[in-house]
XYZ file of C-alpha atoms in Angstrom:
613
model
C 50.273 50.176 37.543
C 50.994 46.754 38.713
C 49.673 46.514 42.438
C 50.762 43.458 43.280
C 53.095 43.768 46.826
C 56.463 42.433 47.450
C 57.105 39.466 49.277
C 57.681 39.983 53.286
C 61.202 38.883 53.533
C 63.299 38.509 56.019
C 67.401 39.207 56.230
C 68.782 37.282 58.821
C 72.328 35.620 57.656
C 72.052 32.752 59.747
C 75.346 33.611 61.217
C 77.150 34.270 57.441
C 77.082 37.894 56.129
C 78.659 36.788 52.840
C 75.071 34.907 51.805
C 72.742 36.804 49.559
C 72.328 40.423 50.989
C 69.493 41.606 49.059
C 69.575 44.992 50.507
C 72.145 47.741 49.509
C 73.903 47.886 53.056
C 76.997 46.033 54.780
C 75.894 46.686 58.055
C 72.758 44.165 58.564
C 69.847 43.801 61.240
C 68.211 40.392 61.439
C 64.573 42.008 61.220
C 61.507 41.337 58.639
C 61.765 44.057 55.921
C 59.615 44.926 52.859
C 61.397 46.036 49.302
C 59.942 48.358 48.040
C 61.223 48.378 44.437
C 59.375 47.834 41.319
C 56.608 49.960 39.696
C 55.830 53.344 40.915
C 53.743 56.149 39.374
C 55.984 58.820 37.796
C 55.636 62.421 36.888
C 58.217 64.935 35.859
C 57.549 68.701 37.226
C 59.285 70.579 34.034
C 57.659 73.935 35.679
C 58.255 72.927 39.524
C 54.722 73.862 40.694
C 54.254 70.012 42.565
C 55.586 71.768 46.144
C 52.974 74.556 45.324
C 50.105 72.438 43.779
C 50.669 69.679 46.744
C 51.396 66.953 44.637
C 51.965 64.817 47.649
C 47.946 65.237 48.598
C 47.006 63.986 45.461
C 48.035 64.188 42.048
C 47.162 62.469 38.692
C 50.422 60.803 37.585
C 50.755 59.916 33.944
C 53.524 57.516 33.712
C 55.206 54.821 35.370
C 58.500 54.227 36.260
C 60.557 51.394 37.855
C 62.380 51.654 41.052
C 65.231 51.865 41.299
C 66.686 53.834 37.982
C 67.522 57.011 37.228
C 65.510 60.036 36.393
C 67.455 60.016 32.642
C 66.325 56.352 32.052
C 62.874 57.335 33.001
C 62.328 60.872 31.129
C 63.776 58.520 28.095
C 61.531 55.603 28.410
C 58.293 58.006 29.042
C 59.592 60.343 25.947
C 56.850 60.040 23.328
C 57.590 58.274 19.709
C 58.946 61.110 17.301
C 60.194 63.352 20.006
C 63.889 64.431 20.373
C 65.872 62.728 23.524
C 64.710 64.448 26.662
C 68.540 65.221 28.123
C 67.742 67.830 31.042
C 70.337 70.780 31.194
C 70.092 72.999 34.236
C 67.205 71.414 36.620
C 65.233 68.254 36.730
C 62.482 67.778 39.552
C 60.496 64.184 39.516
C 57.740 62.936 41.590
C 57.442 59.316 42.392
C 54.431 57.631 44.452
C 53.384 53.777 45.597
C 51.364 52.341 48.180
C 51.842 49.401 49.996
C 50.075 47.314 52.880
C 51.427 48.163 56.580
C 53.179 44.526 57.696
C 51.585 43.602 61.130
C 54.268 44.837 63.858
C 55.839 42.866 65.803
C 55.759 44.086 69.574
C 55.518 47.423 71.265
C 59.395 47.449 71.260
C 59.318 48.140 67.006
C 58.922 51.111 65.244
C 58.739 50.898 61.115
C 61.800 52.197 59.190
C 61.927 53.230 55.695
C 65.660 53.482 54.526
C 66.755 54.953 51.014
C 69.554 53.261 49.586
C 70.515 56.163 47.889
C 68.573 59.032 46.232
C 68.770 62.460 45.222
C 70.105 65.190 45.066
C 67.905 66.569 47.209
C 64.986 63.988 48.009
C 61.501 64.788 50.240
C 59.607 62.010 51.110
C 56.077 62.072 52.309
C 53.678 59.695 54.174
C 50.047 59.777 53.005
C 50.283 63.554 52.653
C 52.734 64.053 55.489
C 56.637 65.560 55.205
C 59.228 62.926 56.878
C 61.980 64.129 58.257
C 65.352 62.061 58.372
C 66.650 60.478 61.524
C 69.486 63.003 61.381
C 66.566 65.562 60.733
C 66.215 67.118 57.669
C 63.390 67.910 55.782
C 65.251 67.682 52.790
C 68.040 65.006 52.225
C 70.707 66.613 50.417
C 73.181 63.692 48.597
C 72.951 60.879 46.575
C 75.358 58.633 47.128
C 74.666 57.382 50.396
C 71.897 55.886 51.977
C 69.613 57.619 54.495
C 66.461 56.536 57.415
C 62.759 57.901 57.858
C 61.085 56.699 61.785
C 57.369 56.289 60.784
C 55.554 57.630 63.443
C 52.352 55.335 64.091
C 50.045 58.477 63.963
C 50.364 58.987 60.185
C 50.540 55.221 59.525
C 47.140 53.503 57.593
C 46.555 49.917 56.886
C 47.094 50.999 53.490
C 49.607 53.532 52.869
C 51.133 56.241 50.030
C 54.787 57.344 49.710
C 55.571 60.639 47.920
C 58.814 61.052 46.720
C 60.052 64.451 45.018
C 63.382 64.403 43.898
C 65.339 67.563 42.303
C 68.816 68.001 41.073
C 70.550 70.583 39.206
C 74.062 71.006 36.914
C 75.391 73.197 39.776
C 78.832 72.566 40.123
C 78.801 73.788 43.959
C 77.416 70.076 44.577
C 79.701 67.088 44.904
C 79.414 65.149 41.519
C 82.396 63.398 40.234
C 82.340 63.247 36.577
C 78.846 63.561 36.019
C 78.441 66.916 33.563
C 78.444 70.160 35.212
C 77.292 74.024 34.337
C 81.487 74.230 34.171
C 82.777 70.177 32.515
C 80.108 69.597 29.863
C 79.558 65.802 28.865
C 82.097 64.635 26.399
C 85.393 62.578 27.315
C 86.295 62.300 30.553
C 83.103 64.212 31.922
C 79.867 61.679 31.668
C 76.066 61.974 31.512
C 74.491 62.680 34.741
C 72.624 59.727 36.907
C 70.653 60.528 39.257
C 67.344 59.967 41.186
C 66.368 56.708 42.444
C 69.132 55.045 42.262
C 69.624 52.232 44.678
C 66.469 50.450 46.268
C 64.076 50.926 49.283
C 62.293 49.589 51.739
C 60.554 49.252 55.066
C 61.482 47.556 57.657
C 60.809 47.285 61.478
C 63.439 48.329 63.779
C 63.467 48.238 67.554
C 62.782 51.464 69.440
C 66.051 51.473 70.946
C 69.084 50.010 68.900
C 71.855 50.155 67.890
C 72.282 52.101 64.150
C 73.840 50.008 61.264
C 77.356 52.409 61.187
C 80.117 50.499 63.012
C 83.523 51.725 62.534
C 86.507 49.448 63.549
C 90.467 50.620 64.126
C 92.990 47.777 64.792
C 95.990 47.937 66.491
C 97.560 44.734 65.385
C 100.660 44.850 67.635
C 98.355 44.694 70.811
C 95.268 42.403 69.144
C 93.075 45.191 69.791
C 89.992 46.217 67.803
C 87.990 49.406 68.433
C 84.773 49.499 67.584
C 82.587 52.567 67.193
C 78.904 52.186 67.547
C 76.222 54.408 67.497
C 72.813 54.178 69.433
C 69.604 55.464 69.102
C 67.419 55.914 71.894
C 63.220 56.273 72.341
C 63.654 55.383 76.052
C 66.170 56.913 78.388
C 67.792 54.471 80.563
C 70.662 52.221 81.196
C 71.420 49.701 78.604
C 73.690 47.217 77.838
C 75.735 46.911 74.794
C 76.653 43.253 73.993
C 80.192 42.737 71.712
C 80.317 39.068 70.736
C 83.140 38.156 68.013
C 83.227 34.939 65.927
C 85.127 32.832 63.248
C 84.040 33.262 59.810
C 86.436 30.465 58.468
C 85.693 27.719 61.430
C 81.918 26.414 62.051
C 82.183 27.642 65.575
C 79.368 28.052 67.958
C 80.987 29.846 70.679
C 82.345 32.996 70.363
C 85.965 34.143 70.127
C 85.332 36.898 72.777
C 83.037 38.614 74.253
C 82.764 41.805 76.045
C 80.248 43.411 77.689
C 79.222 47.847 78.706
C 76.931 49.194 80.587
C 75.620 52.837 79.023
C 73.286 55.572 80.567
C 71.739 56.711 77.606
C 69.875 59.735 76.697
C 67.145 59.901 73.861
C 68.775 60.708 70.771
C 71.741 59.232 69.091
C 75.593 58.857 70.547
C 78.691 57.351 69.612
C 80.472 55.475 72.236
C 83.964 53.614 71.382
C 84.613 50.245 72.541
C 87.862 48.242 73.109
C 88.240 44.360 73.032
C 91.262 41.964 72.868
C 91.523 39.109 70.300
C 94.476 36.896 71.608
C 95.796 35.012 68.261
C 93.358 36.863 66.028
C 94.716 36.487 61.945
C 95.303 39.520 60.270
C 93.203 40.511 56.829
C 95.247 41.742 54.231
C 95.807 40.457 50.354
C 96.035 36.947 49.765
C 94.986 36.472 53.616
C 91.680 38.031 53.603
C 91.145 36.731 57.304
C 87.610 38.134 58.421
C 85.913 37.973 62.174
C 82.218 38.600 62.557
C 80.593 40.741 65.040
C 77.714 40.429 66.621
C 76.273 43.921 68.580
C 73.711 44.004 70.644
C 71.733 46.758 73.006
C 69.970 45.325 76.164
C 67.578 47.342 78.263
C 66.756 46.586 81.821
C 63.856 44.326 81.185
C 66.409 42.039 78.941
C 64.896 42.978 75.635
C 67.816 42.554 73.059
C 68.680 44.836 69.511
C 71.105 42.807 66.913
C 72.902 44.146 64.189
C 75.542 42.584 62.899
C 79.085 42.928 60.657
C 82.353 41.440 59.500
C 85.963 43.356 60.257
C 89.209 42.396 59.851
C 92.688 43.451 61.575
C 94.545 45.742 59.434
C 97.154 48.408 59.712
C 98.437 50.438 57.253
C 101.027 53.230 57.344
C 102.878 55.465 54.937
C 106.826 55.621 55.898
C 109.089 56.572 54.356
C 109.330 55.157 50.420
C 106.505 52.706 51.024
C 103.364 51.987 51.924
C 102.904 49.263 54.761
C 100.398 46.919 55.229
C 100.650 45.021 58.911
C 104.260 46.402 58.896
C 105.207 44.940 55.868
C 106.442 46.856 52.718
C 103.994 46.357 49.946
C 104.069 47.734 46.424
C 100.373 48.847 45.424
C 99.214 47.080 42.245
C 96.134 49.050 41.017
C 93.671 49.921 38.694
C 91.430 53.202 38.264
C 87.667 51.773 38.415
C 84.370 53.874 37.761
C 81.863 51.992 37.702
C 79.352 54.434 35.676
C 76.258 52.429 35.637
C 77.171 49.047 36.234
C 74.881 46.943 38.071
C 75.939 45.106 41.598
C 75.963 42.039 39.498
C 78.155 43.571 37.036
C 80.032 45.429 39.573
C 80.834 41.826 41.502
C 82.419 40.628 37.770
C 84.831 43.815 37.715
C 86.273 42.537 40.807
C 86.772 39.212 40.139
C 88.454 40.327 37.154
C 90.334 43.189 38.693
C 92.237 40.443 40.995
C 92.650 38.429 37.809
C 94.944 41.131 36.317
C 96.962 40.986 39.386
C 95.700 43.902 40.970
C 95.519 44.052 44.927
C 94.649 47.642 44.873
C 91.316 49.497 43.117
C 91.079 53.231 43.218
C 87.309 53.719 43.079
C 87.100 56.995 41.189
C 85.148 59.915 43.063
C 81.854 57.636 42.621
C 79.708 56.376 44.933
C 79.168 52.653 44.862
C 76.972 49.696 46.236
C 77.738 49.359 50.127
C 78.112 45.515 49.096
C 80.856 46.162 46.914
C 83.109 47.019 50.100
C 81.954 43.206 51.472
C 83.098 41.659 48.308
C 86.823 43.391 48.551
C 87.125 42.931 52.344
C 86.091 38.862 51.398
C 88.355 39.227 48.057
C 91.441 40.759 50.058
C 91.376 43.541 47.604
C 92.288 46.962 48.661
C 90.200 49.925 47.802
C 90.786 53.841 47.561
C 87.839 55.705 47.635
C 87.319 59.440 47.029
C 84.682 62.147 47.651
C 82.560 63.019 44.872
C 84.127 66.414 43.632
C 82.019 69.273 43.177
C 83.172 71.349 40.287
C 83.698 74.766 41.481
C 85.901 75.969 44.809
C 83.500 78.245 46.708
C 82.610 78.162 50.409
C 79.526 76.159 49.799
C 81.013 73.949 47.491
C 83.343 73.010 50.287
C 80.847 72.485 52.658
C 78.954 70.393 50.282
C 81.915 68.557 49.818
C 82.514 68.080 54.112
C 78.981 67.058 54.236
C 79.395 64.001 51.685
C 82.742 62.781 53.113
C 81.422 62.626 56.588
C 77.771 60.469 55.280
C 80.350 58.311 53.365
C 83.061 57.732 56.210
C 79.540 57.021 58.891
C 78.709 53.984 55.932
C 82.352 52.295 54.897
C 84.425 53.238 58.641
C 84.327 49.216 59.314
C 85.820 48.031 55.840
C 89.628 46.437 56.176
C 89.524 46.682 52.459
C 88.869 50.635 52.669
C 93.240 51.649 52.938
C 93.111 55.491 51.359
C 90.699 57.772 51.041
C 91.260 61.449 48.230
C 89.761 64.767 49.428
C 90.026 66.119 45.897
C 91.296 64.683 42.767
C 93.322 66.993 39.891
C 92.197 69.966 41.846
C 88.364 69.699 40.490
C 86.025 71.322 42.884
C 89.597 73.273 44.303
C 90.892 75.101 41.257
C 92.246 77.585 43.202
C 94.065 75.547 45.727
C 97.820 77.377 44.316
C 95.836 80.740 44.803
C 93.607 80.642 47.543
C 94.618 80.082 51.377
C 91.240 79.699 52.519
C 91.298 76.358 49.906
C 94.550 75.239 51.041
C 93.027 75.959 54.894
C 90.032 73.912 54.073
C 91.589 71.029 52.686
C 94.646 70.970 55.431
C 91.698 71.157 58.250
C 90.033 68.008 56.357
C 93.284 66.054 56.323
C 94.181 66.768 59.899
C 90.743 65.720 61.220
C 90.883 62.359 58.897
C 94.348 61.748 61.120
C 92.895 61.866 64.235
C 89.088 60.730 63.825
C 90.043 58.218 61.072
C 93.840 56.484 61.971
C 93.044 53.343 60.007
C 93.291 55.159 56.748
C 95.664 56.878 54.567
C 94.677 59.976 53.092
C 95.149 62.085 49.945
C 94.843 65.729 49.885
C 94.673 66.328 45.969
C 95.996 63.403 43.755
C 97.660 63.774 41.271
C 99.366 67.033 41.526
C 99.431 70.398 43.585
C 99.447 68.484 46.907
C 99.921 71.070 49.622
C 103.033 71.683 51.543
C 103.044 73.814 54.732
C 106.754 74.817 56.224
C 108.010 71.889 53.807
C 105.479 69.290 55.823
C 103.383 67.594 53.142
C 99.420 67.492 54.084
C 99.269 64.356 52.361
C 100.241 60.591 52.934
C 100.900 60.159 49.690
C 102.925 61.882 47.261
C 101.071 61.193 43.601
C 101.165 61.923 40.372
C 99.286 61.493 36.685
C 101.790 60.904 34.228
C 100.492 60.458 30.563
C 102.132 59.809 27.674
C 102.222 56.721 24.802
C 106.102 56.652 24.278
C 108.590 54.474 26.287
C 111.322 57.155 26.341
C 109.212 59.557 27.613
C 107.906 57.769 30.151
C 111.344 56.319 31.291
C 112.273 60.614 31.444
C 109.169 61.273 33.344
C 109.411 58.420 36.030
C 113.287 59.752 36.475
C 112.288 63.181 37.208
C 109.863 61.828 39.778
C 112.188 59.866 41.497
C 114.671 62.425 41.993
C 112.254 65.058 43.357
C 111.299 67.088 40.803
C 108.627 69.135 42.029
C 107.678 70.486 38.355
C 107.324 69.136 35.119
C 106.734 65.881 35.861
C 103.012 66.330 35.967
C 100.944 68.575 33.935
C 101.095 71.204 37.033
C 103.585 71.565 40.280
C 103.275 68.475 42.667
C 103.356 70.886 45.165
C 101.843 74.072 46.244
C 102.209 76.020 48.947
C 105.529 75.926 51.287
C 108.448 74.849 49.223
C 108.657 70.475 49.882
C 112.262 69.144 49.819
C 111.366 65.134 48.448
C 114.178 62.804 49.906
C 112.101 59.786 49.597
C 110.553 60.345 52.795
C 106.597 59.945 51.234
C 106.075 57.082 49.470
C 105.547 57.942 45.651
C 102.261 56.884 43.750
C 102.402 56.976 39.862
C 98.007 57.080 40.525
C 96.885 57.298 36.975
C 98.684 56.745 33.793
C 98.313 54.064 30.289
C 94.674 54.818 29.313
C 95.948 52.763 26.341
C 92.927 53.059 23.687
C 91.685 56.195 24.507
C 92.159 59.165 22.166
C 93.561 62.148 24.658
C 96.112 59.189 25.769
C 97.072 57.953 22.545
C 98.499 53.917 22.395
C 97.887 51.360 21.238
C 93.920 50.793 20.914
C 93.524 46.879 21.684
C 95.834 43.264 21.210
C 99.029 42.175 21.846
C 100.914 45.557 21.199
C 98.455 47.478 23.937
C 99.456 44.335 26.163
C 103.409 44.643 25.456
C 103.142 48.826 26.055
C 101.794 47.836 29.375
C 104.190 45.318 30.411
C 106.885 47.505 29.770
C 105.504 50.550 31.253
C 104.787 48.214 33.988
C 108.165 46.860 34.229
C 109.681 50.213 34.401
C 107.815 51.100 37.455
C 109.055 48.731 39.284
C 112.835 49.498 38.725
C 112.009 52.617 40.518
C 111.941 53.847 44.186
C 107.896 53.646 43.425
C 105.610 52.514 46.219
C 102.650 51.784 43.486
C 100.927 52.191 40.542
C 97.274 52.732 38.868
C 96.325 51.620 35.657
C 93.509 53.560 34.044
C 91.575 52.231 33.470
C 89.385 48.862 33.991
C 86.236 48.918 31.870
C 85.042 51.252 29.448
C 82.874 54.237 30.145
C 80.888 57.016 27.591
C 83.687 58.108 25.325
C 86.406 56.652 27.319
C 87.236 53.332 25.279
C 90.814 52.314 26.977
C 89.412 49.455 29.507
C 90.836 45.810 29.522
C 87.707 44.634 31.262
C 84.253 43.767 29.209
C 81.923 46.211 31.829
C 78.916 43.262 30.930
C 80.420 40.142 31.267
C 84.064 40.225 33.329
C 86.147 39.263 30.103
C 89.984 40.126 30.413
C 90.859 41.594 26.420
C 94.854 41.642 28.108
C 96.212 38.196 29.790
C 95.786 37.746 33.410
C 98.104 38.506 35.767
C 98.996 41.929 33.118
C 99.231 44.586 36.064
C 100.774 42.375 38.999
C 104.014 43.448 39.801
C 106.130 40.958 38.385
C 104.792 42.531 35.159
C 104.920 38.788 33.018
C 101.513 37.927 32.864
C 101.562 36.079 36.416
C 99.264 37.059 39.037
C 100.536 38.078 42.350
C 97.624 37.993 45.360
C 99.550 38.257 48.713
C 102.501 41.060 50.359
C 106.042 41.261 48.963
């Protein structure tokens, strides 16, 4: 194994969030931190006996295996010459180990941190021989699309230290998983190989004893200039504190802040959420084309003066559904999108699919039930492109499937609350993970309960009970902002019949199953409609035209008709290609448009369209 140790680096901005983040995070601290990734030793556990056999005391590993990557990259690359691929199919447990040199500390006020970006399904992390336990504390981190924190506690720390990891997943469909394969959607068209382990990077860092966490969320009410913020604290030493709100320019080299506000706290060990109000006379609003952004600067204070920074960008946003459209800082404006799963793609790869997405004309990408690189959210908030994002769907609808399913909303909304670009959020999508949801009340009670607390915890979003179809209606009130549906076909007529029989509130037959379930829903254009997936051009199951100028004329026209609808907006599927699905306009490596720019604006002529209409 090569032992040579990462650089010490350090992650101030210097007052710019939008200059190289090397860390998967959009919430930064300006503290020293260690990355972690590289080489580690590697050992799969085909019989699970590491937990019994204390692997994390001491264990002979045979391979190694670079961090981060997924367990499937590493079973292939360690898979011996001759031997069949080494595709797991109902479990997969891996061990991973490193050691690295303790950084000297700082003060007493530090602590050391090591932070996950992502990793699982279910992760356990050990420090020379000991069992962390998450600041949240669990023994066992169940997820792995978000990232999550270990407190090293200085009695199990060495000059020289060893980190255990044992990570396990399985093809249980009770846990969310978008369209990775299942025990019920096997891999083949729409349904992809699984990815999983070590995917995002860690490291170490040091961290002040009392701070303030990096989750911020932010609500604007744009009439009144007034941003909310909602921080969390965590607390070694009870006392009263000070938290510090400082907002600046991120267009204007200014010095001085914008406003400041300051609030005392009496604090408790432990973690709380407190929500704080400030004013920004004349503040710009963030929106397409306008992608105004402010940056904030928090900081906690104790009594002796000794300060805690973290630090974000927001912007001042509002968006509504009312009636036929959607709004956007009280304007009507017609959603241009595209359907984007980024699979494996890279950050680096990832930051091309953007650039390219607002090439098209796009100002909306639905990020399909995937997690994705925290930065990602920076680069649409600084691109002024919107996003919908949706939970990870498990595959089955049982009680513990839906509280897996609660438990991975709420780590995503603590990451992504702050984003202006963030404007809808899906609970489900095509009823995977609630195929009972026409059936079942206790589905339909789940998923209403979900919505309703998204409305009052989360105003600054829209939100989508099921898209697509069988959207729930109770006593004709629709429990979703949104009224969507997937309409497929390759023929022009058809399509013209189909987007009629939307428009003029057909409930079925539109869609391959009701839009609505539930109480009967009466649709007099008082939901905006969302035509959320449909083209897939390329791709067999859709039919069309596979590539050149005729797929580029069927989507202008499908396109065009759209937009002589009552139709608040529209999603392409899809951007790049994936596995089996070959109907993308965007090379996934390099960013390359194979339609013209400016394809899926709404003009529909090949001219892009960035800002409101």
């Amino acid at each position: 194994m090569n032992s040579t140790q990462p650089n010490f680096g350090f992650s101030a901005t210097n007052g710019d969030l939008r200059t190289t983040n090397p860390l998967p995070r959009a919430v930064l601290r300006s503290n020293n931190y260690l990355l972690l990734d590289g080489e580690w030793r590697f050992a799969l556990d085909p019989g699970d006996v590491g937990l019994r056999d204390a692997w994390y005391v001491s264990h002979q590993y045979e391979h190694v295996a670079n961090w981060p990557g997924s367990v499937e990259e590493h079973m292939e690359q360690t898979r011996e010459p001759g031997q069949p691929s080494s595709r797991w199919q109902d479990k997969v447990v891996a061990w991973y180990e490193r050691e690295f040199s303790l950084p000297e500390r700082g003060d007493d006020h530090s602590l050391f941190q090591l932070t996950f970006g992502a990793c699982g399904y279910e992760t356990q992390v050990w420090l020379n021989g000991h069992l962390l336990r998450t600041i949240e504390g669990e023994d066992i981190h169940y997820g792995e699309y978000t990232s999550f924190s270990f407190e090293l506690r200085d009695e199990y720390l060495r000059p020289n230290n060893r980190i255990t990891v044992r990570i396990a997943d399985t093809m249980d469909a009770e846990t969310p998983r978008g369209k990775q394969e299942s025990h019920v959607y096997k891999r083949g068209g729409i349904w992809y190989q699984t990815h999983t382990g070590a995917v995002r990077s860690v490291w170490l860092e040091m961290v002040e004893r009392n701070r303030l966490r990096t989750r911020v969320g932010v609500e604007s009410v744009i009439e009144d200039r007034l941003v909310r913020f909602n921080m969390t604290t965590r607390i070694h030493d009870p006392g009263v504190y000070t938290v510090r709100l400082q907002v600046f320019s991120t267009n204007e080299p200014a010095p001085q802040p914008l406003a400041v506000s300051e609030f005392e706290l009496r604090l408790e060990a432990g973690q709380r959420q407190q929500r704080m109000v400030m004013e920004l006379p004349g503040a710009k609003l963030w929106g397409p084309g306008m992608p105004n952004l402010y940056r904030l600067v928090a900081q906690l204070i104790d009594s002796e003066g000794y300060t805690a920074q973290i630090e974000t960008h927001f912007g001042m946003r509002k968006v509504e559904s009312r009636g036929r459209h959607v709004y956007l800082n009280n304007e009507p404006t017609y959603l241009d999108g595209i359907l984007y799963q980024p699979g494996t793609a890279t950050y680096e790869e990832m930051r091309l699919h953007m650039h390219a997405m607002l090439e098209l004309g796009c100002n909306l990408v639905r990020v399909h039930i995937a997690g994705v690189d925290p930065r990602i959210y920076n680069l649409a908030d600084e691109l002024g492109l919107l996003l919908w994002v949706e939970v990870p769907s498990p595959h089955s609808s049982t009680p513990r499937s839906r509280e897996n399913h609660r438990a991975e909303l709420l780590r995503m909304l603590a990451l992504i609350q702050s984003h202006p670009s963030v404007v809808i959020w899906s609970l489900y999508n095509e009823d995977w993970g609630c195929q009972d949801i026409a059936t079942n009340p206790e589905t339909r009670r789940y998923i209403t309960d979900m919505y309703h607390y998204m409305q009052i915890e989360h105003p600054q979003f829209l939100v989508v009970d099921n898209d697509g179809w069988q959207h729930i209606s109770q006593e004709g009130r629709l429990k979703s902002d949104l009224l969507t549906a997937h309409l497929y076909t390759p023929d022009l007529p058809r399509w013209q019949e189909l987007l009629d029989r939307l428009v003029e509130g057909e409930m079925v037959g539109t869609a391959a199953f009701p839009l609505v379930v539930g109480d009967p829903f009466f649709y007099r254009r008082q939901k905006p409609l969302i035509v959320s997936e449909w083209g897939g051009f390329g791709f067999a199951d859709y039919g069309g035209p596979q590539a050149g100028e005729e797929r580029t004329e069927r989507i202008r026209q499908f396109k065009q008709e759209l937009r002589r609808r009552d139709i608040a907006g529209d999603v392409y599927t899809q951007a790049t290609n994936i596995e089996d699905e070959r109907n993308g306009v965007i090379d996934p490596h390099t960013g390359a448009l194979s339609v013209p720019a400016g394809l899926l604006s709404s003009k529909g002529d090949g001219e892009q369209v960035t800002g409101n209409r």
